Coordinates of C-alpha atoms in Angstrom, one line a residue:
M1 CA -17.8 4.0 30.8
P2 CA -17.5 6.9 33.1
R3 CA -15.2 6.2 36.1
G4 CA -16.6 3.7 38.5
T5 CA -19.7 2.7 36.4
S6 CA -20.5 0.4 33.5
E7 CA -22.3 3.2 31.7
V8 CA -21.1 4.3 28.3
S9 CA -21.2 8.0 27.5
E10 CA -22.5 9.0 24.1
P11 CA -19.0 10.1 22.9
M12 CA -17.5 6.8 24.2
Y13 CA -20.3 4.8 22.4
F14 CA -19.5 6.5 19.1
V15 CA -15.7 6.0 19.5
L16 CA -16.3 2.3 20.2
T17 CA -18.7 2.0 17.3
T18 CA -16.3 3.7 14.9
L19 CA -13.6 1.3 15.9
L20 CA -15.8 -1.7 14.9
D21 CA -14.6 -0.9 11.4
G22 CA -11.0 -1.6 12.3
P23 CA -7.9 0.1 13.8
M24 CA -7.8 3.9 13.4
H25 CA -5.8 6.9 14.4
G26 CA -7.2 9.9 16.3
H27 CA -8.1 12.0 13.3
A28 CA -9.9 9.1 11.6
I29 CA -11.8 8.4 14.9
L30 CA -12.9 12.0 15.1
K31 CA -14.2 11.9 11.6
G32 CA -16.0 8.6 12.1
V33 CA -17.6 9.8 15.3
G34 CA -18.9 12.9 13.5
E35 CA -20.2 10.9 10.6
L36 CA -21.9 8.3 12.7
S37 CA -23.6 10.9 15.0
G38 CA -24.7 13.0 12.1
G39 CA -22.4 15.8 13.3
R40 CA -24.0 15.9 16.7
V41 CA -21.1 14.5 18.7
R42 CA -17.8 16.3 18.0
P43 CA -15.3 15.9 20.8
S44 CA -12.2 18.2 20.7
V45 CA -8.9 16.5 20.2
G46 CA -8.1 16.8 23.9
T47 CA -11.4 15.3 24.9
L48 CA -11.0 12.4 22.4
Y49 CA -7.6 11.5 23.8
G50 CA -9.0 11.5 27.3
I51 CA -11.8 9.2 26.1
L52 CA -9.2 6.9 24.4
E53 CA -7.1 6.8 27.6
R54 CA -10.1 5.9 29.8
L55 CA -11.3 3.2 27.3
S56 CA -7.7 1.8 27.1
E57 CA -7.5 1.7 31.0
R58 CA -10.7 -0.3 31.0
G59 CA -9.4 -2.8 28.4
V60 CA -12.1 -2.0 25.8
I61 CA -9.6 -0.6 23.3
A62 CA -5.9 -1.2 22.8
V63 CA -3.1 0.4 20.8
D64 CA -2.8 -1.6 17.6
R65 CA 0.3 0.0 16.3
E66 CA 2.3 3.2 16.1
E67 CA 4.0 4.8 13.1
V68 CA 5.7 8.0 12.2
V69 CA 4.1 10.2 9.5
N70 CA 5.8 13.4 8.5
G71 CA 8.0 13.2 11.7
R72 CA 4.9 12.9 14.0
S73 CA 4.0 9.8 15.9
R74 CA 0.6 8.3 14.9
R75 CA -1.1 5.8 17.2
Y76 CA -3.7 3.4 15.9
F77 CA -6.4 2.1 18.3
R78 CA -8.5 -1.1 18.0
I79 CA -11.5 -2.3 19.8
T80 CA -10.9 -5.4 22.0
D81 CA -13.3 -8.3 22.4
A82 CA -14.4 -6.8 25.7
G83 CA -15.0 -3.5 23.9
Q84 CA -17.2 -5.2 21.3
A85 CA -19.2 -6.8 24.1
V86 CA -19.6 -3.4 25.8
V87 CA -20.7 -1.5 22.6
R88 CA -23.2 -4.3 21.6
A89 CA -24.7 -4.4 25.1
E90 CA -25.1 -0.6 25.0
A91 CA -26.7 -0.8 21.6
R92 CA -29.2 -3.4 23.0
R93 CA -29.9 -1.2 26.0
M94 CA -30.6 1.8 23.8
H95 CA -32.8 -0.3 21.5
A96 CA -34.9 -1.5 24.4
A97 CA -35.2 2.0 25.8
A98 CA -36.3 3.3 22.4
A99 CA -38.8 0.5 22.0
L100 CA -40.6 1.7 25.1
V101 CA -41.2 5.1 23.6
I102 CA -42.0 3.8 20.1
N103 CA -44.5 1.3 21.5
R104 CA -46.2 3.9 23.7
A105 CA -46.4 6.3 20.7
T106 CA -48.0 3.6 18.6
F107 CA -50.8 3.1 21.1
A108 CA -51.3 6.8 21.8
G109 CA -51.9 7.2 18.2

């Protein structure tokens, strides 16, 4: 959801989709995004935390819990009900857009 719009960028979509599996910390989110996108989407750590901040500001993710591991703070994020609605709506939008191409390709033969 870039600022001021209801659109979901590709990295945001994959972050939200990754969080459908449950609360995760940053490194696990990065790994999940890479796996789900087939390695195509690989945000840097700084970019990921910017995405997480924007998604949190919009109420589509929230901090689930924090813990200290090896002296470092680790924050776990979870998708909210609003976030689930956003990612599902985006999946439907992409499915409908893909169907336009698939249906045309079928007729073009």
